[in-house]
C-alpha cells in the first residue's frame, strides 16, 4: 500500500516536473506566471475521532494548505485507528509511515518527559500565555530541539483553551476520596494524580466513553463541555469537576517527518506553517464559542458542576512542582525546557495579574 502510494506520489511529482519544464519553454510566449510547484499528497495520522473539535484542527490545517496552494499540496487527515492507533502518531511520523500527524505531544512523555511542555503541564500556562511562550518566549525552539532527536519537526496547531477537571461517577470531597480511583488522564497531570493515589489510565478519546460507562474506570477527563458531550461522557458520569488544573491551555501539534519536511519546496513549508497558525486561531475561537453553550445544555440535562476542593488543588500544585524538579534532576532536556519555561511563567503571571486578572475578576463577579 505504502509502496504504491510512494510510486503514485513520485509519478505525480514527475508529471508536475514535466509540466513545469514544458511551461518554462513557453514563458517567452506567455506572461502567465508558472510556479513550477509540484503536486504533493500527504497522509496525516491523528489521535482523534472524526466527530471532535480536535479533529477539526487537523482538517483546518489540511484545508488551508490546499487553499493556499490551489490544490497542489493535499494533506488528508485520518481518524485515530484508521492508519495507526491514536497514541502512536509520533512513532508513525518518526518512522515515515506517514509524512505528518496531528496529536498531543504529551502523549509521548514516556519517550521524552519535556514534550509535556509542548502541550500543557499542571498549573502551567493558559492558551494565550502558552502561545506567547511558544512563539515569542523561546518555547518552540526548545521543543524543536527535542523533536529533532525523533527526526520530527513540530508546529503548534490548535488549542482547546482551559479544560475541565473531568467526569466522576461519585463526588470527590477530599484527597482521601481520590485514593484507588481509576481515572483516564494522560500527561504529567496523570502522574500527579497517580501520586495522589489515583490508578491512572491513558486511553485515546474513542475509548473513553465505553470504559467510563461500563465502570472499567471511575472517572475520566477529556477536553471540555463541547467535546465531552459529543463523547457522551455526561451519560456515563454525573459529577463534572473544574478547573482542569492539569490543562489550563493545551496546544496540539502537527508533527512532520524531517525527511518529508526537507523535501518540501520552501513555499510549501511556509504555507504549512501558516496553516498551523490558522488552526491555532480557529480551534481556540471555536471551543471558546461552543463550550459555554454546551455547558448550559449539560447542566439542563442533569450534570452536576463541582469545584475541586482547595486541599486537592493545593496538594496537586505542590506535587506538580516536586515532579518538575525531579524530572529536571533526571533529564537534561527537561531541565533546559523547565527552567526557561519557569522564568517565562513567573514573568507573564506577574504581568497578567495586573492587566488580565484584575479586569476579569471585576467584570465576572456576581
Ligand atoms: Ca484533557
mmCIF file of C-alpha atoms and ligand atoms in Angstrom:
data_model
loop_
_atom_site.group_PDB
_atom_site.id
_atom_site.type_symbol
_atom_site.label_atom_id
_atom_site.label_comp_id
_atom_site.label_asym_id
_atom_site.label_seq_id
_atom_site.Cartn_x
_atom_site.Cartn_y
_atom_site.Cartn_z
ATOM 1 C CA UNK A 1 0.000 0.000 0.000
ATOM 2 C CA UNK A 2 2.714 2.440 1.059
ATOM 3 C CA UNK A 3 4.912 1.451 -1.864
ATOM 4 C CA UNK A 4 2.078 2.031 -4.303
ATOM 5 C CA UNK A 5 1.377 5.451 -2.779
ATOM 6 C CA UNK A 6 5.030 6.414 -2.985
ATOM 7 C CA UNK A 7 5.070 5.409 -6.627
ATOM 8 C CA UNK A 8 1.920 7.439 -7.231
ATOM 9 C CA UNK A 9 3.430 10.420 -5.438
ATOM 10 C CA UNK A 10 6.626 10.129 -7.461
ATOM 11 C CA UNK A 11 4.576 9.871 -10.605
ATOM 12 C CA UNK A 12 2.613 12.970 -9.625
ATOM 13 C CA UNK A 13 5.829 14.871 -8.981
ATOM 14 C CA UNK A 14 7.343 13.634 -12.234
ATOM 15 C CA UNK A 15 4.236 14.754 -14.109
ATOM 16 C CA UNK A 16 4.377 18.146 -12.418
ATOM 17 C CA UNK A 17 8.059 18.450 -13.241
ATOM 18 C CA UNK A 18 7.432 17.583 -16.877
ATOM 19 C CA UNK A 19 4.632 20.150 -16.946
ATOM 20 C CA UNK A 20 6.964 22.689 -15.399
ATOM 21 C CA UNK A 21 9.658 22.026 -17.973
ATOM 22 C CA UNK A 22 7.073 22.341 -20.717
ATOM 23 C CA UNK A 23 5.726 25.550 -19.240
ATOM 24 C CA UNK A 24 9.228 27.016 -18.834
ATOM 25 C CA UNK A 25 9.804 26.679 -22.545
ATOM 26 C CA UNK A 26 6.605 28.647 -23.079
ATOM 27 C CA UNK A 27 7.372 31.521 -20.730
ATOM 28 C CA UNK A 28 8.712 33.697 -23.512
ATOM 29 C CA UNK A 29 5.356 33.395 -25.275
ATOM 30 C CA UNK A 30 3.064 33.841 -22.281
ATOM 31 C CA UNK A 31 3.096 36.343 -19.424
ATOM 32 C CA UNK A 32 1.368 33.758 -17.159
ATOM 33 C CA UNK A 33 3.465 33.095 -14.073
ATOM 34 C CA UNK A 34 4.276 29.407 -13.725
ATOM 35 C CA UNK A 35 5.155 28.490 -10.182
ATOM 36 C CA UNK A 36 6.596 25.100 -11.082
ATOM 37 C CA UNK A 37 5.492 23.844 -7.688
ATOM 38 C CA UNK A 38 4.807 20.116 -7.551
ATOM 39 C CA UNK A 39 1.640 18.228 -6.735
ATOM 40 C CA UNK A 40 2.167 16.593 -3.372
ATOM 41 C CA UNK A 41 -0.111 14.242 -1.447
ATOM 42 C CA UNK A 42 0.484 13.643 2.246
ATOM 43 C CA UNK A 43 -1.277 11.495 4.777
ATOM 44 C CA UNK A 44 -1.843 12.848 8.280
ATOM 45 C CA UNK A 45 -2.387 10.377 11.117
ATOM 46 C CA UNK A 46 -4.303 11.897 14.032
ATOM 47 C CA UNK A 47 -5.119 10.972 17.617
ATOM 48 C CA UNK A 48 -8.774 11.956 17.269
ATOM 49 C CA UNK A 49 -12.170 10.539 16.396
ATOM 50 C CA UNK A 50 -13.673 12.478 13.490
ATOM 51 C CA UNK A 51 -16.570 13.936 15.490
ATOM 52 C CA UNK A 52 -14.434 16.082 17.812
ATOM 53 C CA UNK A 53 -13.169 19.656 17.708
ATOM 54 C CA UNK A 54 -9.611 18.383 17.883
ATOM 55 C CA UNK A 55 -10.063 16.619 14.511
ATOM 56 C CA UNK A 56 -11.354 19.881 13.074
ATOM 57 C CA UNK A 57 -7.925 21.333 13.937
ATOM 58 C CA UNK A 58 -6.308 18.729 11.697
ATOM 59 C CA UNK A 59 -8.867 19.444 8.975
ATOM 60 C CA UNK A 60 -8.204 23.186 9.207
ATOM 61 C CA UNK A 61 -4.512 22.643 8.514
ATOM 62 C CA UNK A 62 -5.282 20.415 5.514
ATOM 63 C CA UNK A 63 -7.949 22.746 4.147
ATOM 64 C CA UNK A 64 -5.808 25.886 4.417
ATOM 65 C CA UNK A 65 -2.780 24.175 2.821
ATOM 66 C CA UNK A 66 -4.915 23.060 -0.113
ATOM 67 C CA UNK A 67 -6.443 26.532 -0.479
ATOM 68 C CA UNK A 68 -3.108 28.320 -0.361
ATOM 69 C CA UNK A 69 -1.537 26.007 -2.943
ATOM 70 C CA UNK A 70 -4.545 25.972 -5.262
ATOM 71 C CA UNK A 71 -4.945 22.267 -4.510
ATOM 72 C CA UNK A 72 -1.398 21.272 -5.406
ATOM 73 C CA UNK A 73 -0.423 20.281 -1.854
ATOM 74 C CA UNK A 74 -3.076 17.977 -0.416
ATOM 75 C CA UNK A 75 -2.950 16.615 3.109
ATOM 76 C CA UNK A 76 -5.538 14.016 4.113
ATOM 77 C CA UNK A 77 -6.204 13.666 7.856
ATOM 78 C CA UNK A 78 -7.192 10.218 9.125
ATOM 79 C CA UNK A 79 -9.013 9.469 12.372
ATOM 80 C CA UNK A 80 -7.279 7.602 15.171
ATOM 81 C CA UNK A 81 -7.050 3.910 14.309
ATOM 82 C CA UNK A 82 -7.515 4.357 10.555
ATOM 83 C CA UNK A 83 -3.779 4.357 9.848
ATOM 84 C CA UNK A 84 -2.246 3.944 13.284
ATOM 85 C CA UNK A 85 -3.609 3.861 16.850
ATOM 86 C CA UNK A 86 -4.326 7.289 18.353
ATOM 87 C CA UNK A 87 -1.403 7.232 20.739
ATOM 88 C CA UNK A 88 1.180 6.131 18.148
ATOM 89 C CA UNK A 89 1.174 9.165 15.877
ATOM 90 C CA UNK A 90 4.711 10.228 16.833
ATOM 91 C CA UNK A 91 6.024 6.711 16.121
ATOM 92 C CA UNK A 92 4.384 6.685 12.680
ATOM 93 C CA UNK A 93 5.729 10.136 11.773
ATOM 94 C CA UNK A 94 9.191 9.291 13.080
ATOM 95 C CA UNK A 95 9.269 6.073 11.034
ATOM 96 C CA UNK A 96 7.975 7.881 7.932
ATOM 97 C CA UNK A 97 4.924 5.588 7.750
ATOM 98 C CA UNK A 98 3.034 8.852 7.324
ATOM 99 C CA UNK A 99 4.510 12.218 6.380
ATOM 100 C CA UNK A 100 2.743 14.061 9.202
ATOM 101 C CA UNK A 101 0.408 13.767 12.145
ATOM 102 C CA UNK A 102 -1.849 15.805 14.415
ATOM 103 C CA UNK A 103 -1.645 14.868 18.069
ATOM 104 C CA UNK A 104 -0.847 15.951 21.636
ATOM 105 C CA UNK A 105 2.870 15.923 22.343
ATOM 106 C CA UNK A 106 2.259 14.958 25.971
ATOM 107 C CA UNK A 107 1.079 11.514 24.868
ATOM 108 C CA UNK A 108 4.788 10.815 24.360
ATOM 109 C CA UNK A 109 6.282 11.840 27.714
ATOM 110 C CA UNK A 110 7.399 8.213 28.072
ATOM 111 C CA UNK A 111 9.863 8.935 25.235
ATOM 112 C CA UNK A 112 10.890 12.408 26.483
ATOM 113 C CA UNK A 113 9.205 13.968 29.537
ATOM 114 C CA UNK A 114 9.960 17.502 28.294
ATOM 115 C CA UNK A 115 7.425 17.004 25.480
ATOM 116 C CA UNK A 116 4.776 17.740 28.120
ATOM 117 C CA UNK A 117 5.607 21.437 27.848
ATOM 118 C CA UNK A 118 4.635 21.434 24.161
ATOM 119 C CA UNK A 119 1.054 20.606 25.199
ATOM 120 C CA UNK A 120 0.430 21.629 28.803
ATOM 121 C CA UNK A 121 1.716 20.891 32.271
ATOM 122 C CA UNK A 122 -0.234 21.089 35.534
ATOM 123 C CA UNK A 123 -0.519 24.641 36.894
ATOM 124 C CA UNK A 124 1.106 25.922 33.721
ATOM 125 C CA UNK A 125 0.050 28.472 31.137
ATOM 126 C CA UNK A 126 -3.340 29.341 29.703
ATOM 127 C CA UNK A 127 -3.803 29.334 25.917
ATOM 128 C CA UNK A 128 -2.797 32.958 25.408
ATOM 129 C CA UNK A 129 0.269 32.587 27.633
ATOM 130 C CA UNK A 130 1.191 29.267 26.028
ATOM 131 C CA UNK A 131 1.182 30.819 22.551
ATOM 132 C CA UNK A 132 3.288 33.714 23.847
ATOM 133 C CA UNK A 133 5.786 31.225 25.274
ATOM 134 C CA UNK A 134 5.867 29.044 22.143
ATOM 135 C CA UNK A 135 6.082 31.791 19.522
ATOM 136 C CA UNK A 136 7.891 34.598 21.328
ATOM 137 C CA UNK A 137 9.293 33.188 24.553
ATOM 138 C CA UNK A 138 11.682 30.585 23.142
ATOM 139 C CA UNK A 139 9.306 27.657 23.707
ATOM 140 C CA UNK A 140 9.061 26.385 20.155
ATOM 141 C CA UNK A 141 12.839 26.432 19.671
ATOM 142 C CA UNK A 142 13.201 24.401 22.865
ATOM 143 C CA UNK A 143 10.591 21.858 21.708
ATOM 144 C CA UNK A 144 12.179 21.605 18.252
ATOM 145 C CA UNK A 145 15.482 20.624 19.851
ATOM 146 C CA UNK A 146 13.750 17.651 21.452
ATOM 147 C CA UNK A 147 11.803 16.604 18.372
ATOM 148 C CA UNK A 148 14.952 16.680 16.221
ATOM 149 C CA UNK A 149 16.045 13.554 18.120
ATOM 150 C CA UNK A 150 12.939 11.849 16.718
ATOM 151 C CA UNK A 151 13.593 13.071 13.165
ATOM 152 C CA UNK A 152 10.490 15.227 13.534
ATOM 153 C CA UNK A 153 9.659 18.928 13.389
ATOM 154 C CA UNK A 154 6.569 20.206 15.228
ATOM 155 C CA UNK A 155 4.194 23.131 14.789
ATOM 156 C CA UNK A 156 1.544 24.180 17.302
ATOM 157 C CA UNK A 157 -1.796 23.611 15.563
ATOM 158 C CA UNK A 158 -4.772 24.217 17.781
ATOM 159 C CA UNK A 159 -5.712 24.816 21.394
ATOM 160 C CA UNK A 160 -8.753 23.738 23.339
ATOM 161 C CA UNK A 161 -8.460 26.626 25.810
ATOM 162 C CA UNK A 162 -8.725 25.852 29.514
ATOM 163 C CA UNK A 163 -10.100 22.364 30.002
ATOM 164 C CA UNK A 164 -12.446 20.905 32.568
ATOM 165 C CA UNK A 165 -11.433 18.717 35.504
ATOM 166 C CA UNK A 166 -13.169 15.566 34.355
ATOM 167 C CA UNK A 167 -16.192 13.387 34.980
ATOM 168 C CA UNK A 168 -16.613 11.372 38.171
ATOM 169 C CA UNK A 169 -19.231 8.771 38.944
ATOM 170 C CA UNK A 170 -19.070 9.726 42.648
ATOM 171 C CA UNK A 171 -18.375 13.034 44.363
ATOM 172 C CA UNK A 172 -14.764 13.679 45.363
ATOM 173 C CA UNK A 173 -14.819 15.755 48.512
ATOM 174 C CA UNK A 174 -11.293 15.317 49.783
ATOM 175 C CA UNK A 175 -7.883 13.893 48.952
ATOM 176 C CA UNK A 176 -8.902 10.611 50.596
ATOM 177 C CA UNK A 177 -11.695 10.138 48.028
ATOM 178 C CA UNK A 178 -9.113 10.052 45.203
ATOM 179 C CA UNK A 179 -7.298 7.009 46.591
ATOM 180 C CA UNK A 180 -7.706 3.919 44.434
ATOM 181 C CA UNK A 181 -9.948 5.676 41.909
ATOM 182 C CA UNK A 182 -9.432 4.539 38.305
ATOM 183 C CA UNK A 183 -9.196 7.620 36.077
ATOM 184 C CA UNK A 184 -8.394 8.293 32.437
ATOM 185 C CA UNK A 185 -5.920 11.184 32.453
ATOM 186 C CA UNK A 186 -2.752 11.469 30.341
ATOM 187 C CA UNK A 187 0.409 13.548 30.620
ATOM 188 C CA UNK A 188 2.036 14.914 33.742
ATOM 189 C CA UNK A 189 -1.444 15.550 35.149
ATOM 190 C CA UNK A 190 -1.794 11.787 35.189
ATOM 191 C CA UNK A 191 1.489 11.468 37.086
ATOM 192 C CA UNK A 192 0.303 13.989 39.672
ATOM 193 C CA UNK A 193 -2.994 12.131 40.057
ATOM 194 C CA UNK A 194 -1.021 8.919 40.414
ATOM 195 C CA UNK A 195 0.911 10.449 43.335
ATOM 196 C CA UNK A 196 -2.409 11.442 44.876
ATOM 197 C CA UNK A 197 -3.329 7.749 44.892
ATOM 198 C CA UNK A 198 -5.287 7.567 41.630
ATOM 199 C CA UNK A 199 -4.970 4.490 39.412
ATOM 200 C CA UNK A 200 -4.177 6.301 36.158
ATOM 201 C CA UNK A 201 -5.213 5.079 32.710
ATOM 202 C CA UNK A 202 -4.310 6.580 29.351
ATOM 203 C CA UNK A 203 -6.957 5.858 26.717
ATOM 204 C CA UNK A 204 -7.499 7.534 23.343
ATOM 205 C CA UNK A 205 -10.659 9.632 23.003
ATOM 206 C CA UNK A 206 -12.608 6.986 21.134
ATOM 207 C CA UNK A 207 -12.360 4.560 24.068
ATOM 208 C CA UNK A 208 -13.154 6.857 26.977
ATOM 209 C CA UNK A 209 -16.959 6.681 26.943
ATOM 210 C CA UNK A 210 -17.240 2.888 26.939
ATOM 211 C CA UNK A 211 -14.642 2.490 29.670
ATOM 212 C CA UNK A 212 -16.460 5.005 31.886
ATOM 213 C CA UNK A 213 -19.943 3.741 31.078
ATOM 214 C CA UNK A 214 -19.042 0.119 31.793
ATOM 215 C CA UNK A 215 -17.252 1.009 35.011
ATOM 216 C CA UNK A 216 -13.794 -0.080 33.792
ATOM 217 C CA UNK A 217 -12.806 3.393 35.044
ATOM 218 C CA UNK A 218 -14.447 5.574 37.731
ATOM 219 C CA UNK A 219 -13.518 8.940 36.253
ATOM 220 C CA UNK A 220 -12.284 10.435 33.005
ATOM 221 C CA UNK A 221 -11.135 13.741 31.695
ATOM 222 C CA UNK A 222 -11.205 14.604 28.023
ATOM 223 C CA UNK A 223 -11.467 18.257 26.985
ATOM 224 C CA UNK A 224 -14.447 20.405 27.901
ATOM 225 C CA UNK A 225 -18.223 20.668 27.579
ATOM 226 C CA UNK A 226 -18.445 20.554 23.759
ATOM 227 C CA UNK A 227 -16.234 17.521 23.121
ATOM 228 C CA UNK A 228 -17.196 15.746 26.327
ATOM 229 C CA UNK A 229 -20.865 15.998 25.354
ATOM 230 C CA UNK A 230 -20.025 14.619 21.891
ATOM 231 C CA UNK A 231 -18.302 11.650 23.519
ATOM 232 C CA UNK A 232 -21.372 11.180 25.733
ATOM 233 C CA UNK A 233 -19.365 11.353 28.957
ATOM 234 C CA UNK A 234 -22.306 13.109 30.668
ATOM 235 C CA UNK A 235 -24.318 9.922 30.151
ATOM 236 C CA UNK A 236 -21.685 7.825 31.894
ATOM 237 C CA UNK A 237 -20.964 10.032 34.943
ATOM 238 C CA UNK A 238 -22.823 12.808 36.730
ATOM 239 C CA UNK A 239 -20.244 14.957 38.523
ATOM 240 C CA UNK A 240 -18.308 17.388 36.338
ATOM 241 C CA UNK A 241 -15.283 18.910 38.074
ATOM 242 C CA UNK A 242 -13.428 22.161 37.456
ATOM 243 C CA UNK A 243 -10.943 23.620 36.832
ATOM 244 C CA UNK A 244 -8.800 21.339 34.668
ATOM 245 C CA UNK A 245 -5.674 22.315 36.618
ATOM 246 C CA UNK A 246 -3.508 19.974 34.537
ATOM 247 C CA UNK A 247 -4.522 21.572 31.227
ATOM 248 C CA UNK A 248 -5.072 25.311 31.534
ATOM 249 C CA UNK A 249 -4.369 25.877 27.811
ATOM 250 C CA UNK A 250 -3.174 22.771 25.977
ATOM 251 C CA UNK A 251 -1.747 23.125 22.490
ATOM 252 C CA UNK A 252 -1.978 20.377 19.897
ATOM 253 C CA UNK A 253 0.798 19.827 17.377
ATOM 254 C CA UNK A 254 1.305 18.964 13.758
ATOM 255 C CA UNK A 255 4.315 16.662 13.631
ATOM 256 C CA UNK A 256 6.189 16.362 10.344
ATOM 257 C CA UNK A 257 8.802 13.766 9.437
ATOM 258 C CA UNK A 258 12.022 15.736 8.940
ATOM 259 C CA UNK A 259 12.917 13.978 5.678
ATOM 260 C CA UNK A 260 9.477 14.790 4.272
ATOM 261 C CA UNK A 261 9.812 18.363 5.562
ATOM 262 C CA UNK A 262 13.180 18.865 3.875
ATOM 263 C CA UNK A 263 11.784 17.584 0.581
ATOM 264 C CA UNK A 264 9.030 20.235 0.593
ATOM 265 C CA UNK A 265 9.576 23.332 -1.529
ATOM 266 C CA UNK A 266 10.270 26.363 0.676
ATOM 267 C CA UNK A 267 6.915 27.871 -0.366
ATOM 268 C CA UNK A 268 5.044 24.810 0.882
ATOM 269 C CA UNK A 269 6.946 24.864 4.152
ATOM 270 C CA UNK A 270 5.842 28.450 4.739
ATOM 271 C CA UNK A 271 2.263 27.628 3.720
ATOM 272 C CA UNK A 272 2.112 24.658 6.074
ATOM 273 C CA UNK A 273 3.451 26.798 8.934
ATOM 274 C CA UNK A 274 0.854 29.479 8.180
ATOM 275 C CA UNK A 275 -1.926 26.865 8.074
ATOM 276 C CA UNK A 276 -0.986 25.680 11.569
ATOM 277 C CA UNK A 277 -1.217 29.264 12.853
ATOM 278 C CA UNK A 278 -4.702 29.443 11.314
ATOM 279 C CA UNK A 279 -5.592 26.227 13.131
ATOM 280 C CA UNK A 280 -4.479 27.758 16.429
ATOM 281 C CA UNK A 281 -6.804 30.694 15.934
ATOM 282 C CA UNK A 282 -9.752 28.698 14.568
ATOM 283 C CA UNK A 283 -9.763 25.937 17.152
ATOM 284 C CA UNK A 284 -9.455 28.211 20.163
ATOM 285 C CA UNK A 285 -12.202 30.504 18.851
ATOM 286 C CA UNK A 286 -14.423 27.538 18.168
ATOM 287 C CA UNK A 287 -14.014 26.000 21.616
ATOM 288 C CA UNK A 288 -14.452 29.353 23.337
ATOM 289 C CA UNK A 289 -17.708 29.835 21.436
ATOM 290 C CA UNK A 290 -19.136 26.319 21.712
ATOM 291 C CA UNK A 291 -18.118 25.305 25.242
ATOM 292 C CA UNK A 292 -20.366 27.752 27.092
ATOM 293 C CA UNK A 293 -23.376 26.696 25.010
ATOM 294 C CA UNK A 294 -22.612 23.030 25.641
ATOM 295 C CA UNK A 295 -22.216 23.597 29.383
ATOM 296 C CA UNK A 296 -25.693 25.159 29.532
ATOM 297 C CA UNK A 297 -27.122 22.051 27.822
ATOM 298 C CA UNK A 298 -25.224 19.696 30.130
ATOM 299 C CA UNK A 299 -26.482 21.450 33.258
ATOM 300 C CA UNK A 300 -30.048 21.372 31.918
ATOM 301 C CA UNK A 301 -29.589 17.626 31.371
ATOM 302 C CA UNK A 302 -28.674 16.924 34.989
ATOM 303 C CA UNK A 303 -24.901 17.244 35.071
ATOM 304 C CA UNK A 304 -23.698 18.476 38.458
ATOM 305 C CA UNK A 305 -20.877 21.012 38.345
ATOM 306 C CA UNK A 306 -18.420 20.733 41.259
ATOM 307 C CA UNK A 307 -15.199 22.658 42.011
ATOM 308 C CA UNK A 308 -12.109 20.779 43.140
ATOM 309 C CA UNK A 309 -11.607 21.383 46.838
ATOM 310 C CA UNK A 310 -8.820 23.745 47.889
ATOM 311 C CA UNK A 311 -6.927 20.920 49.629
ATOM 312 C CA UNK A 312 -6.881 18.894 46.384
ATOM 313 C CA UNK A 313 -5.783 21.937 44.364
ATOM 314 C CA UNK A 314 -3.020 22.825 46.807
ATOM 315 C CA UNK A 315 -1.730 19.263 47.127
ATOM 316 C CA UNK A 316 -1.788 18.849 43.353
ATOM 317 C CA UNK A 317 0.150 22.076 42.793
ATOM 318 C CA UNK A 318 2.792 21.125 45.352
ATOM 319 C CA UNK A 319 3.218 17.651 43.837
ATOM 320 C CA UNK A 320 3.350 19.117 40.317
ATOM 321 C CA UNK A 321 6.356 21.275 41.096
ATOM 322 C CA UNK A 322 8.057 18.456 43.013
ATOM 323 C CA UNK A 323 7.563 16.327 39.922
ATOM 324 C CA UNK A 324 9.018 19.018 37.640
ATOM 325 C CA UNK A 325 12.089 19.327 39.904
ATOM 326 C CA UNK A 326 12.546 15.553 39.966
ATOM 327 C CA UNK A 327 12.272 15.287 36.191
ATOM 328 C CA UNK A 328 14.732 18.177 35.843
ATOM 329 C CA UNK A 329 17.264 16.373 38.023
ATOM 330 C CA UNK A 330 16.980 13.213 35.916
ATOM 331 C CA UNK A 331 16.592 14.525 32.379
ATOM 332 C CA UNK A 332 18.795 17.230 30.824
ATOM 333 C CA UNK A 333 16.273 18.155 28.120
ATOM 334 C CA UNK A 334 13.509 18.516 30.704
ATOM 335 C CA UNK A 335 15.733 20.705 32.883
ATOM 336 C CA UNK A 336 16.544 23.046 29.989
ATOM 337 C CA UNK A 337 12.931 23.490 28.941
ATOM 338 C CA UNK A 338 11.618 23.656 32.509
ATOM 339 C CA UNK A 339 13.957 26.389 33.701
ATOM 340 C CA UNK A 340 13.346 28.546 30.665
ATOM 341 C CA UNK A 341 9.574 27.923 30.919
ATOM 342 C CA UNK A 342 9.507 28.615 34.664
ATOM 343 C CA UNK A 343 11.122 32.040 34.234
ATOM 344 C CA UNK A 344 8.673 32.887 31.453
ATOM 345 C CA UNK A 345 5.722 31.712 33.566
ATOM 346 C CA UNK A 346 6.774 33.841 36.511
ATOM 347 C CA UNK A 347 7.058 36.956 34.384
ATOM 348 C CA UNK A 348 3.807 36.546 32.455
ATOM 349 C CA UNK A 349 1.864 35.674 35.633
ATOM 350 C CA UNK A 350 3.150 38.869 37.265
ATOM 351 C CA UNK A 351 2.066 40.908 34.243
ATOM 352 C CA UNK A 352 -1.296 39.171 33.764
ATOM 353 C CA UNK A 353 -2.113 39.610 37.451
ATOM 354 C CA UNK A 354 -2.027 43.360 36.782
ATOM 355 C CA UNK A 355 -3.850 43.548 33.460
ATOM 356 C CA UNK A 356 -5.924 40.440 32.614
ATOM 357 C CA UNK A 357 -6.841 39.072 36.016
ATOM 358 C CA UNK A 358 -7.741 42.294 37.771
ATOM 359 C CA UNK A 359 -10.077 43.049 34.897
ATOM 360 C CA UNK A 360 -11.560 39.528 34.673
ATOM 361 C CA UNK A 361 -12.127 39.364 38.417
ATOM 362 C CA UNK A 362 -14.005 42.644 38.332
ATOM 363 C CA UNK A 363 -16.248 42.046 35.326
ATOM 364 C CA UNK A 364 -17.125 38.415 36.085
ATOM 365 C CA UNK A 365 -18.026 38.948 39.766
ATOM 366 C CA UNK A 366 -21.624 38.269 40.762
HETATM 367 CA CA1 LIG B 1 -7.634 16.707 28.609
#
